[in-house]
mmCIF file of C-alpha atoms and ligand atoms in Angstrom:
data_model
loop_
_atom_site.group_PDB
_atom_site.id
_atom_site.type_symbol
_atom_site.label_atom_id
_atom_site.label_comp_id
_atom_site.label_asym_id
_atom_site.label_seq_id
_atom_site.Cartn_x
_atom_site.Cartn_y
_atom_site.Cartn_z
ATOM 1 C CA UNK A 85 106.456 83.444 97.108
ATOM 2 C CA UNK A 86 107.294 79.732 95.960
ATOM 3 C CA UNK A 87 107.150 76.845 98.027
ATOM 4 C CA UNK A 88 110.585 74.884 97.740
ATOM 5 C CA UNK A 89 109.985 70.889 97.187
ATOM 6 C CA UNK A 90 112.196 69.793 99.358
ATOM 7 C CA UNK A 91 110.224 67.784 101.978
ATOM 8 C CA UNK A 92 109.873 70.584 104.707
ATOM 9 C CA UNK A 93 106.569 72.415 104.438
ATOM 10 C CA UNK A 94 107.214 76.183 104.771
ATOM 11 C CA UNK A 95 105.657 78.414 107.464
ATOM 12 C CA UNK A 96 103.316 80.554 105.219
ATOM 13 C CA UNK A 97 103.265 84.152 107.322
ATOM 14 C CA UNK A 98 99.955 85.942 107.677
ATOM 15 C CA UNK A 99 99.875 89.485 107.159
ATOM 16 C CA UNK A 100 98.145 90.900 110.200
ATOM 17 C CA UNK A 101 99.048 94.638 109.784
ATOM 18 C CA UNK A 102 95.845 95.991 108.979
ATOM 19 C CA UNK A 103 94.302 94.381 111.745
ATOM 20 C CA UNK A 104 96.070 96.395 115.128
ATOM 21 C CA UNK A 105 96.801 93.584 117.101
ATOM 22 C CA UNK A 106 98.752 93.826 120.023
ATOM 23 C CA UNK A 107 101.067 91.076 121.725
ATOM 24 C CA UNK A 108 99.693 90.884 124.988
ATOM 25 C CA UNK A 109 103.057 90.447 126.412
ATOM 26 C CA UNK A 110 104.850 92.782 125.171
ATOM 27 C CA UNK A 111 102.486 95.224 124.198
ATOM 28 C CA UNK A 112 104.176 95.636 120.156
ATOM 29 C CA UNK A 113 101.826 95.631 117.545
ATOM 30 C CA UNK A 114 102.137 92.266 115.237
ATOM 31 C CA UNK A 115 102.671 92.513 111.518
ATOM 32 C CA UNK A 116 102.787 88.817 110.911
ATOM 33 C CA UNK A 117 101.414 85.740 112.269
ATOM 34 C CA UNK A 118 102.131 82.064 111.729
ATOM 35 C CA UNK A 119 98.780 81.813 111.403
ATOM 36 C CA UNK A 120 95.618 83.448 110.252
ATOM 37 C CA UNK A 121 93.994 85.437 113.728
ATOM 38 C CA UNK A 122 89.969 84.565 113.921
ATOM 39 C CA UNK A 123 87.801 86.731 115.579
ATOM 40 C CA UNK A 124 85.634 86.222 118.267
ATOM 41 C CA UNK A 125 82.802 87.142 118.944
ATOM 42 C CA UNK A 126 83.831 89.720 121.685
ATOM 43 C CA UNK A 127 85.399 91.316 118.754
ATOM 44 C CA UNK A 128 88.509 90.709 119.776
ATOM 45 C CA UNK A 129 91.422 88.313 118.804
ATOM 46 C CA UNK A 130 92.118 85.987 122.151
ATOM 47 C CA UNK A 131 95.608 86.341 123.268
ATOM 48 C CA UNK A 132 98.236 87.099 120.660
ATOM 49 C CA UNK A 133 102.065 87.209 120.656
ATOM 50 C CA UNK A 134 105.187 88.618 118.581
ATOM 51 C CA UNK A 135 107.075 86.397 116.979
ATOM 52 C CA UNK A 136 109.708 87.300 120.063
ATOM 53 C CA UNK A 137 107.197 86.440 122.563
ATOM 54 C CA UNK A 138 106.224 83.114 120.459
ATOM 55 C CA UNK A 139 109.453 82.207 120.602
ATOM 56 C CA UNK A 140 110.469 82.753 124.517
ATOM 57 C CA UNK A 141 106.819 80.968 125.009
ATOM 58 C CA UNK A 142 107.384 78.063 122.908
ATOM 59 C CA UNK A 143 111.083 77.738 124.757
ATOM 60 C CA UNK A 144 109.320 77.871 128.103
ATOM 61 C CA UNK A 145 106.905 75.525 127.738
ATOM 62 C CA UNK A 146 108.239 73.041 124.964
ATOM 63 C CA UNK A 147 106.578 72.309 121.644
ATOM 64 C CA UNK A 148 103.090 72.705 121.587
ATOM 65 C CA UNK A 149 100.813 71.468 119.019
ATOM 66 C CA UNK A 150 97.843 74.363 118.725
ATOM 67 C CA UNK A 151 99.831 76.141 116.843
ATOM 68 C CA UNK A 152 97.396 77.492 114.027
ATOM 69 C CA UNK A 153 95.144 74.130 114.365
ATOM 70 C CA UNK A 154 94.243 72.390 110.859
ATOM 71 C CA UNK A 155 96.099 69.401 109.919
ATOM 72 C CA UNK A 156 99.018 68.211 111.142
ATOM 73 C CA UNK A 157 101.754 65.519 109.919
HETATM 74 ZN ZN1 ZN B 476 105.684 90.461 122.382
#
């Protein structure tokens, strides 16, 4: 996977497969994530969505910034 130089950072996708999470809005397991999932320590993963879900969330409420935390430009 190369990163293209072009100015626009490039959403690196996470790999979540092996890890059985469930959107909790949907209910469909998610294979990739923006971001890297941390676990709590309930042992589970908070609240996670598709990629669909994401996207109808994201269009409901606007742009949000806590989107995989870390820095920010
Ligand atoms: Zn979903």
């Amino acid at each position: 996977m190369a990163y293209q130089d072009n100015g626009r950072p490039q959403r690196q996708m996470f790999d979540i497969t092996a890890l059985n999470i469930t959107c909790s809005e949907c209910g469909a397991t998610i294979d990739k994530l923006p971001f890297e999932p941390t676990q709590k320590e309930d042992g589970t993963y908070g609240k996670l969505y598709c990629y669909e879900c994401n996207k109808k969330r994201m269009r409901d409420r606007g742009p949000r910034r806590d989107f995989g935390g870390g820095s920010r430009y």
